[in-house]
C-alpha cells in the first residue's frame, strides 16, 4: 500500500460522509454507538429521525451476519443527538480491518465526540455468570491485523497513537456507580479480541485467561483502535453470553445461545448506556 492509498481512503470516507449528510439534512450526532450481537434493542429506544441502509452508503461494507441488521440510525437518545450502527462488521466475515473500521472514520467526520461500543463475549473471569455485563477497562488485540497498518491517515491522527488509557476513566467510573446503585451484575475487566469465527477450544480459553483477559470476543478492538487514533473518548461494554474459564464450566455454545444470553443482558446494558448519554457533559 502506498501513499496514494491513504488518499483513496480519505476520498472514500468523504464520499460516504457527503451521502449521509445529504440524506439526513446534515444531522449532527454528538455520540456514536455500535451495537453488538443480540444487542440491537437500544436502537428502538432512539427517537429516530433518519435511517440509512448500509447498502446505500458509498463504500460501506454490508454485514453478512444474519443476527446483525445493517442500518445507520440517526436520532435522539436522552435528548442528545446520536448515530447508532445497528449491525457491525467483523474480521471473520472476510473484511480487512480498514473496512471493518470504515464506519468509525465516517462517524467521526460526521462530528461525533465520543464512541460507545457493545459486544457479546465469552466470560473468562471465574466470578462471571451468563447474562452479566463487563465494562471494558483495557484490551488485548490478538487479531492478525491492525486497522492502522499501512500509510497513516495524517489528517485523522498520528502514526503511533498512544494506547496507555484507551477506555475513558470518567465514563467507566460513572457506569460502575450506576450499575452498583441499580443492582446490575456488572464487572470491569480486560477484553481480548480473537479472529474467530470458531469459538475457543478449552486450551485456548485457558490461555486467554492466563494472559490476563476477563472476556473474549471477535469484535470491538479494531473500532476502538481507530477511534483512539482520532482521539475519540471510548466506552466499551460486553454482555457475557457464555463461560470459558475455568474449563470445567465450558459448554457447547450455539449462536442461538449467544443471542439469548445477550438479550437477557441487553436491558441492563441499555440502562447503563442511557445513563452515560444523559450524564456525560461532552
Ligand atoms: N468466544 C469468542 N467470541 C464470543 C464468545 C466466546 O466465547 N462468546 C460470544 N462471542
Short mmCIF file of C-alpha atoms and ligand atoms in Angstrom, two decimals:
data_model
loop_
_atom_site.label_atom_id
_atom_site.label_comp_id
_atom_site.label_asym_id
_atom_site.label_seq_id
_atom_site.Cartn_x
_atom_site.Cartn_y
_atom_site.Cartn_z
CA UNK A 1 0.00 0.00 0.00
CA UNK A 2 1.48 3.34 -0.97
CA UNK A 3 0.80 6.92 -0.02
CA UNK A 4 -1.83 7.07 -2.76
CA UNK A 5 -3.88 4.50 -0.89
CA UNK A 6 -4.20 6.85 2.08
CA UNK A 7 -5.62 9.41 -0.33
CA UNK A 8 -8.09 6.84 -1.69
CA UNK A 9 -9.33 6.01 1.83
CA UNK A 10 -9.81 9.71 2.62
CA UNK A 11 -11.82 10.12 -0.59
CA UNK A 12 -13.99 7.12 0.29
CA UNK A 13 -14.62 8.48 3.78
CA UNK A 14 -15.52 11.90 2.39
CA UNK A 15 -17.90 10.40 -0.19
CA UNK A 16 -19.73 8.39 2.49
CA UNK A 17 -19.94 11.49 4.72
CA UNK A 18 -21.31 13.56 1.85
CA UNK A 19 -24.00 10.98 1.04
CA UNK A 20 -25.04 10.73 4.68
CA UNK A 21 -25.21 14.48 5.18
CA UNK A 22 -27.29 14.87 2.03
CA UNK A 23 -29.72 12.23 3.23
CA UNK A 24 -30.06 13.35 6.86
CA UNK A 25 -30.36 17.13 6.44
CA UNK A 26 -26.81 17.30 7.83
CA UNK A 27 -27.85 15.75 11.15
CA UNK A 28 -25.00 16.40 13.57
CA UNK A 29 -24.56 13.49 16.01
CA UNK A 30 -22.78 14.07 19.33
CA UNK A 31 -22.23 10.38 20.12
CA UNK A 32 -21.67 7.26 18.04
CA UNK A 33 -22.95 3.90 19.25
CA UNK A 34 -22.03 0.46 17.87
CA UNK A 35 -24.50 -2.28 18.78
CA UNK A 36 -23.17 -5.82 19.02
CA UNK A 37 -24.65 -9.29 18.51
CA UNK A 38 -28.09 -9.59 20.12
CA UNK A 39 -27.83 -6.03 21.41
CA UNK A 40 -29.77 -4.12 18.80
CA UNK A 41 -32.69 -3.24 21.10
CA UNK A 42 -31.15 0.07 22.17
CA UNK A 43 -31.81 1.23 18.62
CA UNK A 44 -35.55 1.00 19.34
CA UNK A 45 -35.14 3.48 22.19
CA UNK A 46 -33.68 6.09 19.90
CA UNK A 47 -36.16 8.72 18.82
CA UNK A 48 -35.35 8.02 15.19
CA UNK A 49 -35.12 10.84 12.68
CA UNK A 50 -33.30 9.18 9.81
CA UNK A 51 -32.23 5.67 8.97
CA UNK A 52 -29.87 4.65 6.18
CA UNK A 53 -29.23 1.12 4.93
CA UNK A 54 -25.53 0.31 4.80
CA UNK A 55 -26.06 -0.96 1.27
CA UNK A 56 -26.93 2.57 0.07
CA UNK A 57 -23.98 4.36 1.66
CA UNK A 58 -20.98 4.66 -0.68
CA UNK A 59 -18.10 2.32 0.30
CA UNK A 60 -19.88 0.97 3.40
CA UNK A 61 -19.37 -2.76 3.81
CA UNK A 62 -22.55 -4.83 4.07
CA UNK A 63 -22.96 -7.09 7.09
CA UNK A 64 -23.02 -10.78 6.24
CA UNK A 65 -24.14 -11.95 9.69
CA UNK A 66 -27.85 -12.66 9.90
CA UNK A 67 -28.07 -11.58 13.54
CA UNK A 68 -26.84 -8.12 12.59
CA UNK A 69 -29.05 -5.67 10.78
CA UNK A 70 -27.26 -3.22 8.56
CA UNK A 71 -28.60 0.26 9.32
CA UNK A 72 -27.24 3.55 10.45
CA UNK A 73 -29.79 5.23 12.71
CA UNK A 74 -29.84 8.95 13.43
CA UNK A 75 -31.96 10.36 16.24
CA UNK A 76 -32.15 11.40 19.87
CA UNK A 77 -31.34 9.40 22.99
CA UNK A 78 -31.88 11.14 26.32
CA UNK A 79 -32.40 14.29 24.25
CA UNK A 80 -28.92 14.09 22.72
CA UNK A 81 -28.25 13.58 19.00
CA UNK A 82 -26.72 10.18 18.31
CA UNK A 83 -25.84 7.92 15.41
CA UNK A 84 -26.11 4.18 16.03
CA UNK A 85 -24.79 1.33 13.95
CA UNK A 86 -27.34 -1.45 14.04
CA UNK A 87 -25.02 -4.21 12.91
CA UNK A 88 -21.24 -4.11 12.66
CA UNK A 89 -18.53 -5.77 10.62
CA UNK A 90 -16.20 -8.48 11.77
CA UNK A 91 -12.78 -9.68 10.67
CA UNK A 92 -14.13 -13.23 10.34
CA UNK A 93 -16.55 -12.12 7.62
CA UNK A 94 -13.53 -11.59 5.40
CA UNK A 95 -13.23 -7.81 5.58
CA UNK A 96 -9.92 -6.09 6.10
CA UNK A 97 -9.74 -4.17 9.36
CA UNK A 98 -9.73 -0.94 7.32
CA UNK A 99 -13.16 -1.96 6.01
CA UNK A 100 -14.34 -3.08 9.46
CA UNK A 101 -13.48 0.33 10.91
CA UNK A 102 -14.59 2.47 7.97
CA UNK A 103 -17.89 3.44 9.69
CA UNK A 104 -15.97 4.73 12.74
CA UNK A 105 -13.97 7.06 10.49
CA UNK A 106 -17.22 8.22 8.91
CA UNK A 107 -18.98 8.80 12.26
CA UNK A 108 -16.03 10.90 13.44
CA UNK A 109 -16.22 13.02 10.29
CA UNK A 110 -19.98 13.44 10.92
CA UNK A 111 -18.99 15.12 14.16
CA UNK A 112 -19.25 12.57 16.98
CA UNK A 113 -17.36 13.49 20.15
CA UNK A 114 -17.48 10.08 21.80
CA UNK A 115 -17.91 6.40 20.87
CA UNK A 116 -19.91 3.73 22.72
CA UNK A 117 -19.23 0.11 21.75
CA UNK A 118 -21.06 -3.04 22.82
CA UNK A 119 -20.46 -6.71 22.13
CA UNK A 120 -21.27 -10.25 23.14
CA UNK A 121 -18.34 -12.03 24.77
CA UNK A 122 -17.26 -15.21 26.49
CA UNK A 123 -16.57 -14.80 30.21
CA UNK A 124 -13.10 -15.75 31.46
CA UNK A 125 -13.24 -14.32 34.96
CA UNK A 126 -14.43 -17.09 37.33
CA UNK A 127 -16.77 -14.60 39.04
CA UNK A 128 -18.83 -14.24 35.89
CA UNK A 129 -22.25 -15.72 35.11
CA UNK A 130 -24.05 -15.83 31.78
CA UNK A 131 -26.08 -12.63 31.42
CA UNK A 132 -23.63 -10.47 33.40
CA UNK A 133 -22.10 -7.33 31.96
CA UNK A 134 -18.46 -6.30 31.82
CA UNK A 135 -17.31 -2.71 31.45
CA UNK A 136 -14.14 -2.81 29.34
CA UNK A 137 -11.19 -1.13 31.04
CA UNK A 138 -8.48 -2.32 28.67
CA UNK A 139 -7.98 -4.70 25.77
CA UNK A 140 -5.60 -7.13 24.10
CA UNK A 141 -5.51 -7.36 20.32
CA UNK A 142 -4.95 -10.93 19.09
CA UNK A 143 -6.31 -10.22 15.62
CA UNK A 144 -3.67 -10.94 12.95
CA UNK A 145 -4.00 -7.40 11.58
CA UNK A 146 -4.27 -3.79 12.66
CA UNK A 147 -6.59 -1.21 11.08
CA UNK A 148 -3.78 1.38 11.21
CA UNK A 149 -1.34 -0.75 9.21
CA UNK A 150 -0.10 0.98 6.05
CA UNK A 151 0.29 4.68 5.29
CA UNK A 152 -1.05 6.79 8.14
CA UNK A 153 -4.14 8.92 7.55
CA UNK A 154 -2.31 12.02 8.79
CA UNK A 155 -5.40 14.22 8.60
CA UNK A 156 -7.11 11.99 11.17
CA UNK A 157 -4.44 11.04 13.70
CA UNK A 158 -0.79 10.26 14.48
CA UNK A 159 1.34 7.41 13.16
CA UNK A 160 1.93 5.94 16.62
CA UNK A 161 -1.19 6.61 18.71
CA UNK A 162 -0.87 6.14 22.45
CA UNK A 163 -2.85 3.25 23.97
CA UNK A 164 -1.96 3.67 27.65
CA UNK A 165 -5.51 4.78 28.56
CA UNK A 166 -7.85 3.57 25.85
CA UNK A 167 -11.19 3.50 27.69
CA UNK A 168 -12.38 6.77 29.23
CA UNK A 169 -11.94 6.57 33.04
CA UNK A 170 -14.74 9.09 33.71
CA UNK A 171 -17.26 7.00 31.74
CA UNK A 172 -16.04 3.80 33.42
CA UNK A 173 -16.48 5.30 36.90
CA UNK A 174 -19.93 6.65 36.03
CA UNK A 175 -21.04 3.28 34.63
CA UNK A 176 -19.69 1.36 37.65
CA UNK A 177 -21.52 3.66 40.06
CA UNK A 178 -24.75 3.38 38.07
CA UNK A 179 -24.55 -0.43 37.97
CA UNK A 180 -23.89 -0.59 41.72
CA UNK A 181 -26.78 1.75 42.57
CA UNK A 182 -29.14 -0.19 40.35
CA UNK A 183 -28.05 -3.69 41.46
CA UNK A 184 -26.93 -4.63 37.97
CA UNK A 185 -24.46 -7.55 37.88
CA UNK A 186 -21.52 -5.85 36.23
CA UNK A 187 -17.76 -6.47 36.23
CA UNK A 188 -14.91 -4.33 34.99
CA UNK A 189 -12.16 -6.06 33.06
CA UNK A 190 -9.94 -6.73 30.07
CA UNK A 191 -11.39 -7.73 26.68
CA UNK A 192 -9.35 -9.81 24.27
CA UNK A 193 -10.17 -9.85 20.55
CA UNK A 194 -9.67 -13.06 18.60
CA UNK A 195 -10.27 -13.58 14.86
CA UNK A 196 -12.96 -16.27 15.09
CA UNK A 197 -15.29 -17.41 13.64
CA UNK A 198 -14.91 -20.60 15.67
CA UNK A 199 -15.29 -20.33 19.40
CA UNK A 200 -12.30 -21.21 21.56
CA UNK A 201 -11.02 -24.63 22.49
CA UNK A 202 -10.71 -25.25 26.22
CA UNK A 203 -6.93 -24.85 25.91
CA UNK A 204 -7.43 -21.50 24.18
CA UNK A 205 -9.86 -20.22 26.83
CA UNK A 206 -7.30 -21.18 29.46
CA UNK A 207 -4.54 -19.41 27.53
CA UNK A 208 -6.64 -16.23 27.19
CA UNK A 209 -7.30 -16.22 30.93
CA UNK A 210 -3.59 -16.73 31.61
CA UNK A 211 -2.58 -13.72 29.50
CA UNK A 212 -4.88 -11.51 31.58
CA UNK A 213 -8.25 -11.34 29.82
CA UNK A 214 -11.64 -11.30 31.57
CA UNK A 215 -13.71 -11.68 28.42
CA UNK A 216 -13.13 -12.82 24.83
CA UNK A 217 -14.89 -11.78 21.64
CA UNK A 218 -14.47 -11.28 17.91
CA UNK A 219 -15.00 -7.54 17.56
CA UNK A 220 -14.63 -4.11 19.18
CA UNK A 221 -10.84 -3.79 19.34
CA UNK A 222 -10.42 -2.64 15.69
CA UNK A 223 -13.11 0.03 16.05
CA UNK A 224 -11.65 1.18 19.35
CA UNK A 225 -8.11 1.43 17.93
CA UNK A 226 -9.38 3.61 15.10
CA UNK A 227 -11.44 5.75 17.49
CA UNK A 228 -8.38 6.32 19.68
CA UNK A 229 -6.29 7.11 16.61
CA UNK A 230 -8.70 10.04 16.11
CA UNK A 231 -8.61 10.85 19.84
CA UNK A 232 -12.27 9.96 20.47
CA UNK A 233 -13.09 9.00 24.07
CA UNK A 234 -14.41 5.43 24.13
CA UNK A 235 -16.75 3.48 26.38
CA UNK A 236 -16.99 -0.29 25.82
CA UNK A 237 -19.24 -2.89 27.40
CA UNK A 238 -19.62 -6.65 26.94
CA UNK A 239 -22.59 -8.90 27.54
CA UNK A 240 -21.27 -12.21 28.89
CA UNK A 241 -23.01 -14.86 26.82
CA UNK A 242 -21.06 -18.00 27.74
CA UNK A 243 -18.30 -19.08 30.11
CA UNK A 244 -14.78 -20.13 29.03
CA UNK A 245 -12.92 -20.40 32.33
CA UNK A 246 -12.35 -22.43 34.41
CA UNK A 247 -12.56 -25.06 31.69
CA UNK A 248 -14.89 -27.28 33.74
CA UNK A 249 -17.56 -24.64 33.10
CA UNK A 250 -17.18 -24.68 29.30
CA UNK A 251 -20.30 -25.92 27.50
CA UNK A 252 -21.13 -26.26 23.84
CA UNK A 253 -22.31 -22.87 22.55
CA UNK A 254 -24.54 -22.04 19.60
CA UNK A 255 -25.28 -18.64 18.05
CA UNK A 256 -28.82 -19.00 19.45
CA UNK A 257 -27.39 -19.35 22.99
CA UNK A 258 -25.25 -16.26 22.47
CA UNK A 259 -28.21 -14.22 21.20
CA UNK A 260 -30.49 -15.44 24.01
CA UNK A 261 -27.91 -14.55 26.68
CA UNK A 262 -27.25 -11.18 25.07
CA UNK A 263 -31.00 -10.47 25.16
CA UNK A 264 -31.00 -11.16 28.91
CA UNK A 265 -28.18 -8.69 29.45
CA UNK A 266 -29.49 -6.16 26.96
CA UNK A 267 -31.94 -4.22 29.18
CA UNK A 268 -29.18 -3.62 31.75
CA UNK A 269 -26.70 -2.57 29.12
CA UNK A 270 -29.25 -0.22 27.61
CA UNK A 271 -29.85 1.39 31.01
CA UNK A 272 -26.13 1.95 31.56
CA UNK A 273 -25.57 3.46 28.13
CA UNK A 274 -28.63 5.70 28.55
CA UNK A 275 -27.32 6.88 31.91
CA UNK A 276 -23.95 7.76 30.39
CA UNK A 277 -25.50 9.53 27.42
CA UNK A 278 -27.70 11.52 29.82
CA UNK A 279 -24.97 12.44 32.30
CA UNK A 280 -21.69 12.87 30.40
CA UNK A 281 -21.02 16.54 29.69
CA UNK A 282 -19.29 16.09 26.38
N1 LIG B 1 -15.54 -16.51 22.34
C1 LIG B 1 -15.39 -15.64 21.34
N2 LIG B 1 -16.35 -14.80 20.97
C2 LIG B 1 -17.51 -14.84 21.64
C3 LIG B 1 -17.73 -15.74 22.69
C4 LIG B 1 -16.69 -16.62 23.05
O1 LIG B 1 -16.81 -17.47 23.97
N3 LIG B 1 -18.98 -15.53 23.13
C5 LIG B 1 -19.50 -14.53 22.39
N4 LIG B 1 -18.62 -14.10 21.48
#
